[in-house]
PDB file of C-alpha atoms in Angstrom:
ATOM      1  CA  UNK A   5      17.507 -30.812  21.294  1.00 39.00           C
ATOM      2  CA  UNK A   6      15.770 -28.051  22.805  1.00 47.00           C
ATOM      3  CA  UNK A   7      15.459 -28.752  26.837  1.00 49.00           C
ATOM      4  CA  UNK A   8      12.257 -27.307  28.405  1.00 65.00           C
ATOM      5  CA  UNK A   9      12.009 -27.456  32.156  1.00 69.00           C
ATOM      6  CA  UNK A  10       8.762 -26.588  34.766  1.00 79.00           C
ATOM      7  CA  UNK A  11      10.381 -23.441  35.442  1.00 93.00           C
ATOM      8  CA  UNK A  12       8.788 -20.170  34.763  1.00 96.00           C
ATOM      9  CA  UNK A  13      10.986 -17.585  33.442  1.00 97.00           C
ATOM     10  CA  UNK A  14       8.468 -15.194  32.965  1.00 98.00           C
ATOM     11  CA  UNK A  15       5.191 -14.211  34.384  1.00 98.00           C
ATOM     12  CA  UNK A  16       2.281 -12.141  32.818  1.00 98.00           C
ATOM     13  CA  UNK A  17      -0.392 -10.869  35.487  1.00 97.00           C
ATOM     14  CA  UNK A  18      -3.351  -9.225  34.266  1.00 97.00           C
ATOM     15  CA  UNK A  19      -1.280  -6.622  32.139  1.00 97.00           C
ATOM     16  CA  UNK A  20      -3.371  -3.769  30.504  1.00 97.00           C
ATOM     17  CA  UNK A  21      -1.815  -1.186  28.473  1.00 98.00           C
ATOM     18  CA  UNK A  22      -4.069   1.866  27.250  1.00 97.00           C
ATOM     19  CA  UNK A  23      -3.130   4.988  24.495  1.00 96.00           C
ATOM     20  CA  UNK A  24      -4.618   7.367  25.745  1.00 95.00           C
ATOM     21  CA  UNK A  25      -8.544   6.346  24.883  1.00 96.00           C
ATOM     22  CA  UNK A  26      -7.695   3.112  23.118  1.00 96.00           C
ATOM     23  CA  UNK A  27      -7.319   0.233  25.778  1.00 97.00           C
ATOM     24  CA  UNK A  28      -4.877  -2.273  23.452  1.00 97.00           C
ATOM     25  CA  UNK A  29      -4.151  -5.242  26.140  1.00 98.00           C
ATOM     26  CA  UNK A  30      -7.100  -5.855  28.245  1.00 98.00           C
ATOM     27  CA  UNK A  31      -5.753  -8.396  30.915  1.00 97.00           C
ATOM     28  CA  UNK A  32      -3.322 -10.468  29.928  1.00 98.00           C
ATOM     29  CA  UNK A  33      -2.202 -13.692  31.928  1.00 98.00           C
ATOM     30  CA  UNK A  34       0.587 -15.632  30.025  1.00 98.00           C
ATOM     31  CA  UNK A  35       3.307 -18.068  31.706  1.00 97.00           C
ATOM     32  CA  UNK A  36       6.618 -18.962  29.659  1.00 97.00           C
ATOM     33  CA  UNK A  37       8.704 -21.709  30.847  1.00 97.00           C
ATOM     34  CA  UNK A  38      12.157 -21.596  30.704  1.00 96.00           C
ATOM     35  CA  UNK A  39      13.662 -23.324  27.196  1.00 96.00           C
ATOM     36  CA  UNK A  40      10.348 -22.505  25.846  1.00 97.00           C
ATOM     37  CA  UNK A  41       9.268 -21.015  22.510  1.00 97.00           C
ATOM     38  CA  UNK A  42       5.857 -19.331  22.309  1.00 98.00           C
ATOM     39  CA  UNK A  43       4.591 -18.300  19.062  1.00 98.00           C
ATOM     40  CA  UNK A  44       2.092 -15.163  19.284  1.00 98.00           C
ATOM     41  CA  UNK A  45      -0.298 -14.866  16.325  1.00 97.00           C
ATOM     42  CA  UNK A  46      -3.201 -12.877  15.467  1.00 97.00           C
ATOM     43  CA  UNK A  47      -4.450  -9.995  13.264  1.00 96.00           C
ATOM     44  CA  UNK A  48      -3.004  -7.112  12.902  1.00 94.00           C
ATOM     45  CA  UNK A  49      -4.080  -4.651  15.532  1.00 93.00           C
ATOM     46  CA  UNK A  50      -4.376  -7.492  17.964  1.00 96.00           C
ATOM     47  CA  UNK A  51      -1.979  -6.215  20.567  1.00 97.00           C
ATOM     48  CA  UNK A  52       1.065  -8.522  19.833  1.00 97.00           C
ATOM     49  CA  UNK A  53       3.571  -6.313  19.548  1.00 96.00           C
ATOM     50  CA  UNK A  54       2.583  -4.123  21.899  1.00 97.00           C
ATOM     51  CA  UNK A  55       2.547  -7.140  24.356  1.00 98.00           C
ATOM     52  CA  UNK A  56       6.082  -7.847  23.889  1.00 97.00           C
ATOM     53  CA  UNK A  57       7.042  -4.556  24.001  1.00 96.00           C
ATOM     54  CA  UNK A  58       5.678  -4.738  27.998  1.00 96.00           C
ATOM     55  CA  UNK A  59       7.566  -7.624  28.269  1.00 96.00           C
ATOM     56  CA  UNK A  60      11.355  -5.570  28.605  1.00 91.00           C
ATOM     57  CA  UNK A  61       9.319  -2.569  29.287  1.00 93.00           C
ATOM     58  CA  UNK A  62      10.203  -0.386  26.204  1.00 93.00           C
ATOM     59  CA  UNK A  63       5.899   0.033  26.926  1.00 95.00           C
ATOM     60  CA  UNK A  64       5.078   1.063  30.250  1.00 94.00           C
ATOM     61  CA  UNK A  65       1.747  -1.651  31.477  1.00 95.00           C
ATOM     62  CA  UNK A  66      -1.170   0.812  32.450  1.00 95.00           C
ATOM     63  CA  UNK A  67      -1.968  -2.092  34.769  1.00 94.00           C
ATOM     64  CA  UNK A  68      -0.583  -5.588  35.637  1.00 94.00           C
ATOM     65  CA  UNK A  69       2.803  -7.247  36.123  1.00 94.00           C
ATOM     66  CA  UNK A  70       5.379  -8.896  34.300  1.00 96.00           C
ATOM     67  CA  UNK A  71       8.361 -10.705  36.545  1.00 97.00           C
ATOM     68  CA  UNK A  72      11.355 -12.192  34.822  1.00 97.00           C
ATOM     69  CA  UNK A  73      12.987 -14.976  37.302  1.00 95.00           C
ATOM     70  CA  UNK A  74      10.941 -14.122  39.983  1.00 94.00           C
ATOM     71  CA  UNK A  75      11.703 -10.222  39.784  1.00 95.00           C
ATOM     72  CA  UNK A  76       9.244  -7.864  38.878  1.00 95.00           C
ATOM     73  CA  UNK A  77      10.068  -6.102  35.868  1.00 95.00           C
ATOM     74  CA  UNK A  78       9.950  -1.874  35.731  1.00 94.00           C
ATOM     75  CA  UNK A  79       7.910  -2.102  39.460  1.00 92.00           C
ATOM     76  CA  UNK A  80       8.642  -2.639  42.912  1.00 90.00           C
ATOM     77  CA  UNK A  81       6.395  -2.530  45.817  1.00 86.00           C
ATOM     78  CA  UNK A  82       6.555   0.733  47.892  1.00 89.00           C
ATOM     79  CA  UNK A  83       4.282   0.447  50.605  1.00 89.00           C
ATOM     80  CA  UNK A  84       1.804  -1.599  49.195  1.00 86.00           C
ATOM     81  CA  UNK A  85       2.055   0.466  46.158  1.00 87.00           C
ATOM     82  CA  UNK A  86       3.820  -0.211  42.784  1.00 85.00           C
ATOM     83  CA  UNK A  87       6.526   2.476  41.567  1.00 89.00           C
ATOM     84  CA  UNK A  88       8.838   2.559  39.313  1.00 92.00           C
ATOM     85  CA  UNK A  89      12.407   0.598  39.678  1.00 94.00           C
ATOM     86  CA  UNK A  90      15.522   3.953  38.905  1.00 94.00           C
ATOM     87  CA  UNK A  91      16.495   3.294  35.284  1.00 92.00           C
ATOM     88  CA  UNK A  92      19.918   1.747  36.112  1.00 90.00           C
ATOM     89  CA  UNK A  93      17.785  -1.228  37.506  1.00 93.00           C
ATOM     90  CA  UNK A  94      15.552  -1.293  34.673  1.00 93.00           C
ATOM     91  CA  UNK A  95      18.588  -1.373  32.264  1.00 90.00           C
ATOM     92  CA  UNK A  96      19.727  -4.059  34.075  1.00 90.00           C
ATOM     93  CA  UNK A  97      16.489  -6.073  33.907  1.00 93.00           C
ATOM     94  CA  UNK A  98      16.320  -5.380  30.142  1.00 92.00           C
ATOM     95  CA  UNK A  99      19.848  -6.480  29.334  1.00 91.00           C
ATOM     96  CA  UNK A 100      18.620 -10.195  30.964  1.00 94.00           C
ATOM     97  CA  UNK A 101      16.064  -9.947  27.583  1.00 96.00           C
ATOM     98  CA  UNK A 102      17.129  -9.758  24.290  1.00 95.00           C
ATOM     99  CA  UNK A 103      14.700  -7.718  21.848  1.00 95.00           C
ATOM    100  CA  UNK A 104      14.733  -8.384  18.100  1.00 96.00           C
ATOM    101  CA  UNK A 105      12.495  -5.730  16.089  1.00 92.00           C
ATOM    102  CA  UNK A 106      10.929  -5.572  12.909  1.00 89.00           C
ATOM    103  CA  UNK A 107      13.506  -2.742  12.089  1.00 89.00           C
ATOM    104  CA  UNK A 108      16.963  -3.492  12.236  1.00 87.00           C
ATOM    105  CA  UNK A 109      17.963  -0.622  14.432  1.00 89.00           C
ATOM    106  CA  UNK A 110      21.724  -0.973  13.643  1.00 95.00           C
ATOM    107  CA  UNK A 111      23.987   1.934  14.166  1.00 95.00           C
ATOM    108  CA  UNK A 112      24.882   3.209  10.385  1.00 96.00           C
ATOM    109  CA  UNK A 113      28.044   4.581  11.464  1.00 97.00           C
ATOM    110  CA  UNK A 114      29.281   1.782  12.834  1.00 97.00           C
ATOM    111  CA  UNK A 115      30.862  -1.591  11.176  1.00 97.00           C
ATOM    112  CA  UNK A 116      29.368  -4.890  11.975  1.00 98.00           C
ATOM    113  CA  UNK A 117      31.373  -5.985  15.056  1.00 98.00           C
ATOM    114  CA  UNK A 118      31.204  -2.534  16.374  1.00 97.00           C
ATOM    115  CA  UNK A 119      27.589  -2.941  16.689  1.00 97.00           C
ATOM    116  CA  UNK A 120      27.884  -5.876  18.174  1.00 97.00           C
ATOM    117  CA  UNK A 121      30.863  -4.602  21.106  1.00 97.00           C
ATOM    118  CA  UNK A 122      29.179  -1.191  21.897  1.00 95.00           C
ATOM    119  CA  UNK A 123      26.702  -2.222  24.273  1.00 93.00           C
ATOM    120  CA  UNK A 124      28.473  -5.335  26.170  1.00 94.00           C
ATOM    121  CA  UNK A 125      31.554  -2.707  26.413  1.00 94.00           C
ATOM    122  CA  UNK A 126      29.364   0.172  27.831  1.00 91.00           C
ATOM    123  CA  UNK A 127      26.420  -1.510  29.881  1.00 87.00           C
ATOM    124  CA  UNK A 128      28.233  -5.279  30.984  1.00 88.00           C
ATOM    125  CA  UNK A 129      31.632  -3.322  31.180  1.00 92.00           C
ATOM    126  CA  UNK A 130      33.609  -6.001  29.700  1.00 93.00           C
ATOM    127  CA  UNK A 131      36.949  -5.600  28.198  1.00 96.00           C
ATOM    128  CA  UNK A 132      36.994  -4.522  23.940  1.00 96.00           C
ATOM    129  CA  UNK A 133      39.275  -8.264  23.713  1.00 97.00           C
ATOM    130  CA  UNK A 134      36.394 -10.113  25.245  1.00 97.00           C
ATOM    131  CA  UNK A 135      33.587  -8.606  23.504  1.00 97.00           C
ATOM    132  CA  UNK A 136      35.125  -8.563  20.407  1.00 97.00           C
ATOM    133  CA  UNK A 137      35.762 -12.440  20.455  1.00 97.00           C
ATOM    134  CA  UNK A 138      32.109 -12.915  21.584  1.00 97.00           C
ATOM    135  CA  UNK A 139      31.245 -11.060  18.904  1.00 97.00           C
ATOM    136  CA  UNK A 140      32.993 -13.322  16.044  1.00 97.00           C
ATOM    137  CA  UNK A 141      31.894 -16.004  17.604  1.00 97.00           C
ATOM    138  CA  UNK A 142      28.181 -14.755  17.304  1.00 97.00           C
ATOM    139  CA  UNK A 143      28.659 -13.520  14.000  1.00 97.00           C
ATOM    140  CA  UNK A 144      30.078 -17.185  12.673  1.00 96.00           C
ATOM    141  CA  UNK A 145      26.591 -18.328  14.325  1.00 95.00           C
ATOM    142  CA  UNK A 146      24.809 -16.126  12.143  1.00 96.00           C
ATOM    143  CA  UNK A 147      26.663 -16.804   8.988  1.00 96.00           C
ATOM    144  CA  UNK A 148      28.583 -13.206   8.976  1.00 97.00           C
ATOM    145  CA  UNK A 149      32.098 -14.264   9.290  1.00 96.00           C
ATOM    146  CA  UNK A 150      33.019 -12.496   6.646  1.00 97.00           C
ATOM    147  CA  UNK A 151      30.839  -9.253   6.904  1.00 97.00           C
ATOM    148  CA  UNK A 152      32.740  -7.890  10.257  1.00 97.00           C
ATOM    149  CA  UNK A 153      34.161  -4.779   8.807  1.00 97.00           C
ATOM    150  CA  UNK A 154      31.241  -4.124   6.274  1.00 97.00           C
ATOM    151  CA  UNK A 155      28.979  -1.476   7.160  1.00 97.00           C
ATOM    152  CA  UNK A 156      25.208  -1.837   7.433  1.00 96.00           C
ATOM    153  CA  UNK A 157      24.466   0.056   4.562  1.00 96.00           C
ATOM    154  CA  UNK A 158      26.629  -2.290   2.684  1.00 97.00           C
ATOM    155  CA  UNK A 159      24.244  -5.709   3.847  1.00 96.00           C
ATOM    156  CA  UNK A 160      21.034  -7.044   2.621  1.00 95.00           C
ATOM    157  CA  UNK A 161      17.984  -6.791   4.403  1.00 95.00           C
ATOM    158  CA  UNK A 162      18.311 -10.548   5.628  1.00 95.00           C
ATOM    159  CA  UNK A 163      21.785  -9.898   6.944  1.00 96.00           C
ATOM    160  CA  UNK A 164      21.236  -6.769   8.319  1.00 96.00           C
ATOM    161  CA  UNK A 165      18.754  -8.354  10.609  1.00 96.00           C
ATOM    162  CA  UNK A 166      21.215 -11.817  11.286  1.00 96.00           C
ATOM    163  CA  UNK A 167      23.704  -8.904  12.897  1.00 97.00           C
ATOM    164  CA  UNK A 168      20.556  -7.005  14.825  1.00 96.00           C
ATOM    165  CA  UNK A 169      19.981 -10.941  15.979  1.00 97.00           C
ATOM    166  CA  UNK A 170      23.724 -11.359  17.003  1.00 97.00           C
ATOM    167  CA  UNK A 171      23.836  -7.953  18.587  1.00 96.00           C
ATOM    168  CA  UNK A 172      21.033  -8.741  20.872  1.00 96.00           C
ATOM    169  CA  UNK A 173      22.964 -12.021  21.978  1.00 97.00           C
ATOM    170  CA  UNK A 174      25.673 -10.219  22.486  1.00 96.00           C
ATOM    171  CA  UNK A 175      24.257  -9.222  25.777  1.00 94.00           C
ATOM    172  CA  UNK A 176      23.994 -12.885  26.546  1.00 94.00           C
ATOM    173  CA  UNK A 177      20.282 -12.264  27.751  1.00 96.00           C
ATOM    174  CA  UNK A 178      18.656 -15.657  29.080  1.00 96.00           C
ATOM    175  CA  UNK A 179      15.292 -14.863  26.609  1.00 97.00           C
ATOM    176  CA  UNK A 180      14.355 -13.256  23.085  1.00 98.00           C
ATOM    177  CA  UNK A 181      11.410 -11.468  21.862  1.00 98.00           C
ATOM    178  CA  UNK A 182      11.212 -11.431  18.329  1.00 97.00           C
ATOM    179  CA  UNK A 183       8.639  -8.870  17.108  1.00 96.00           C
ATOM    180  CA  UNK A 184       8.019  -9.982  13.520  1.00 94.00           C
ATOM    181  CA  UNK A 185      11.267 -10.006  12.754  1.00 94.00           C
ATOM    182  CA  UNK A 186      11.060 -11.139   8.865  1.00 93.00           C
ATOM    183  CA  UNK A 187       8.169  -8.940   8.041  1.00 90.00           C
ATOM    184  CA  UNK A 188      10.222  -6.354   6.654  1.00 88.00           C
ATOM    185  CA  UNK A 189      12.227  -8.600   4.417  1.00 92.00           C
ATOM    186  CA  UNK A 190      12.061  -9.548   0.793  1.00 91.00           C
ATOM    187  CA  UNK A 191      10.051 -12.908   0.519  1.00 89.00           C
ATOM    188  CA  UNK A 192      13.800 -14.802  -0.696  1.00 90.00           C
ATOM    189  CA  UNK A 193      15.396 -13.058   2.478  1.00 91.00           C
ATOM    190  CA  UNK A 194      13.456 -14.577   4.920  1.00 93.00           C
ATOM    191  CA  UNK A 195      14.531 -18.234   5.033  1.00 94.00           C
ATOM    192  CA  UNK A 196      18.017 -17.090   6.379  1.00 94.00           C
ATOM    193  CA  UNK A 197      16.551 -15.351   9.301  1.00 95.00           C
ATOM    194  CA  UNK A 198      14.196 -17.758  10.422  1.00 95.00           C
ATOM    195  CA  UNK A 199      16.931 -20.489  10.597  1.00 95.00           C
ATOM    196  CA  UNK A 200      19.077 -18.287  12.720  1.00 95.00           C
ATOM    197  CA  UNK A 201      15.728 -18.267  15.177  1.00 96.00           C
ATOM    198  CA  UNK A 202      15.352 -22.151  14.793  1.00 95.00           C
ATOM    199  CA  UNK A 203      18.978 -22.895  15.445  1.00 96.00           C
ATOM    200  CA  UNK A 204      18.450 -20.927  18.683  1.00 96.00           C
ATOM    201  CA  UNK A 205      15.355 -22.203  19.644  1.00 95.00           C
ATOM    202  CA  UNK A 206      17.624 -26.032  19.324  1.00 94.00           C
ATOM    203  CA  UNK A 207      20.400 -24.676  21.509  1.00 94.00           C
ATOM    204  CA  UNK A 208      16.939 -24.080  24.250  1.00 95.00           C
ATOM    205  CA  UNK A 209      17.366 -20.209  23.840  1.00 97.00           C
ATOM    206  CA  UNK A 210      13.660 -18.788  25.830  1.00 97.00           C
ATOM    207  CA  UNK A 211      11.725 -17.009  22.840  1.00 98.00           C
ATOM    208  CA  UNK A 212       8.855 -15.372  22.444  1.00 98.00           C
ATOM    209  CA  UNK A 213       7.934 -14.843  18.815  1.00 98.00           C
ATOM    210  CA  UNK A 214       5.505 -13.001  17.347  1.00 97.00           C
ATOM    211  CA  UNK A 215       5.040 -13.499  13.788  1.00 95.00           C
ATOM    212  CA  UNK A 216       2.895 -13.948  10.317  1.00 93.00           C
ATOM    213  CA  UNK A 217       5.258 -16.982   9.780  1.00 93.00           C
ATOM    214  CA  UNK A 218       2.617 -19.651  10.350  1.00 94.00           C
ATOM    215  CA  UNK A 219       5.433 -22.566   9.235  1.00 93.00           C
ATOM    216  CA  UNK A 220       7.611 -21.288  11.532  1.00 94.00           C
ATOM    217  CA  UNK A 221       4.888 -21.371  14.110  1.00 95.00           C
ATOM    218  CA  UNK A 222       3.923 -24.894  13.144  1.00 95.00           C
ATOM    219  CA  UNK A 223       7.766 -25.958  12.953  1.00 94.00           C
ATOM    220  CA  UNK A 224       9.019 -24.831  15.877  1.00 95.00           C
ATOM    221  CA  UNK A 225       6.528 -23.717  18.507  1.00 97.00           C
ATOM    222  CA  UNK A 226       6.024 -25.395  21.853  1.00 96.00           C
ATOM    223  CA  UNK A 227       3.098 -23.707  22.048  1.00 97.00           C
ATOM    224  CA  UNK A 228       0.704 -21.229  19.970  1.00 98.00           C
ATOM    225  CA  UNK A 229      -0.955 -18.128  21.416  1.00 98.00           C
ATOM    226  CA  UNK A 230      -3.690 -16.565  18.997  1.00 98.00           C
ATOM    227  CA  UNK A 231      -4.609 -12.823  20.170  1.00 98.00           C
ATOM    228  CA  UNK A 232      -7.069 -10.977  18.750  1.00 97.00           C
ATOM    229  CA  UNK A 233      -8.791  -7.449  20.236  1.00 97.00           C
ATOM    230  CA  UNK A 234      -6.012  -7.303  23.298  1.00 98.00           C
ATOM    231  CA  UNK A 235      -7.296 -10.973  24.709  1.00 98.00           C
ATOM    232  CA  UNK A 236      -5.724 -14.202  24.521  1.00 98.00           C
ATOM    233  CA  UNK A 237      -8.217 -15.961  22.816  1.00 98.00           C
ATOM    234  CA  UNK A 238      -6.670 -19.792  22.733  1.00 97.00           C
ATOM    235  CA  UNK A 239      -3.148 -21.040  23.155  1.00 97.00           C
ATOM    236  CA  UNK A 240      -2.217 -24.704  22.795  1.00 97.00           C
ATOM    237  CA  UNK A 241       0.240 -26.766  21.132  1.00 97.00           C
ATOM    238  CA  UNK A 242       0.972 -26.204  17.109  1.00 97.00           C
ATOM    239  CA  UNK A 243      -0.785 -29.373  16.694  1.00 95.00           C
ATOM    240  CA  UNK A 244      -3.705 -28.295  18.089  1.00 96.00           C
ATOM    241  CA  UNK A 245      -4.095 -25.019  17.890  1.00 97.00           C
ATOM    242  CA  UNK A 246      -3.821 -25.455  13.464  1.00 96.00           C
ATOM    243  CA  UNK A 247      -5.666 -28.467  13.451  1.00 95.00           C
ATOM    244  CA  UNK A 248      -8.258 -28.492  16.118  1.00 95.00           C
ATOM    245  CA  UNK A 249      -8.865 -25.081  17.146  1.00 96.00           C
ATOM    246  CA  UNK A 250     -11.166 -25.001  19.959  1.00 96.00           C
ATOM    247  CA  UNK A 251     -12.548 -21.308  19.211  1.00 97.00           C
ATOM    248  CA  UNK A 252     -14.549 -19.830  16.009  1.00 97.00           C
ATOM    249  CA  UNK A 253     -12.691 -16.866  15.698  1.00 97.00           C
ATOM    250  CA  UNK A 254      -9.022 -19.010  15.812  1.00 97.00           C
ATOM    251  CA  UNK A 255     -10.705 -21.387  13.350  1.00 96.00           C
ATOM    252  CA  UNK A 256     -11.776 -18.005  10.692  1.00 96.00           C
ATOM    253  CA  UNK A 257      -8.596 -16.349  11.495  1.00 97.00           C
ATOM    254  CA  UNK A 258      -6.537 -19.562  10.145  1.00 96.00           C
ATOM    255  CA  UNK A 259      -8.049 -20.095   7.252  1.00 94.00           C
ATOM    256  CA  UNK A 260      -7.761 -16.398   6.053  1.00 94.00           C
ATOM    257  CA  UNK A 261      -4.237 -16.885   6.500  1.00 93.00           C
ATOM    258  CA  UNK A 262      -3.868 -20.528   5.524  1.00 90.00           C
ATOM    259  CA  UNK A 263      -5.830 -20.322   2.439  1.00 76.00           C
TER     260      UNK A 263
END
């Protein structure tokens, strides 16, 4: 049973992020709790992933803040100014969050479980014994027991991204962001992939999701945030949010999808 508590593990504050001309988040305020899973949705374009790439700073906020357990994230104040944290702390922030993309990202040259060892050897400096046992453990989570030694050329789509999944746990980060991680499978892949993200959201992993899965939304969402032009338009409870939306544009943009 997933176990939520009043605790916020993460704070959004007003975050913008521009390209150059084209102003993509335009003040976001979002709290997640820890044990939570929020479900992002919205059109494409909306600012999604671009909001959950702020999140472990792989995208630098033009304005705003994001802390992660009462840190700020990327920023510190410098007399009364914000500057950038030196890039050890930052890698240090970012291993506490686990990032899942819609690419696998998995080293081609290397087997399974020495995806899954590289990092926790190099960045958490723990010994190749201990990594490597945290690493069959994870992959026996996923379903991969028996894929260890296989390259990733070798896997399906679906498994390829179970391993990318177990590599970012590997890091034993205390929250996910899943940027539409199925999108990029075959339609008959995707089933094994979204369990893997429902059997973690159980065990009261932190996630934040964002996806065109609207089942897994409904399924397994605390709560729903729709975007839609860089603004969080309505967020509420699966429940609500698909059966009562509050706002037009939610209501249109559901049964687009829905229908």
């Amino acid at each position: 049973m997933n176990i939520k508590s009043n605790a916020v593990i993460m704070q959004i504050s007003n975050l913008h992020k521009s390209f150059g001309h084209n102003h993509v988040l335009k003040g976001i305020d979002l709290s997640v709790h820890q044990g939570e899973v929020v479900v992002v949705i919205g059109p494409s374009g909306s600012g999604k992933s671009t909001l959950l790439r702020c999140c472990n700073y792989l995208e630098t906020p033009t304005d705003g803040t994001i802390s992660f357990q009462g840190e700020m994230i990327g920023a510190q104040l410098v007399n009364n100014k914000l500057c950038p944290v030196p890039e050890k702390k930052l890698n240090e922030q970012r291993a506490k969050i686990g990032m899942v993309f819609q690419q696998f990202n998995l080293f081609p040259h290397l087997t399974v479980i020495q995806n899954l060892i590289e990092a926790p050897i190099q960045v958490r400096k723990i010994s190749t014994a201990e990594a490597r046992n945290a690493a069959l453990k994870l992959l026996e989570r996923v379903g991969l027991s028996d894929k260890v030694n296989a390259y990733p050329k070798s896997l399906s789509g679906g498994q390829q991204q179970r391993v990318a999944i177990a590599r970012a746990l590997a890091m034993n980060p205390q929250m996910m962001l899943f940027d539409e991680a199925t999108s990029a499978l075959d339609p008959e892949l995707v089933g094994e992939v979204l369990k893997v993200m429902k059997d973690l959201a159980r065990d009261g992993m932190t996630m934040m999701v964002v996806t065109h899965e609207m089942g897994f939304a409904r399924e397994v969402a605390d709560r729903v945030v729709f975007m839609d032009g860089g603004r969080i338009i309505e967020q509420g409870p699966p429940s609500e949010i698909f059966k009562n939306p509050k706002e037009a544009r939610t209501n249109e943009f559901l049964k687009m999808v829905l229908s």
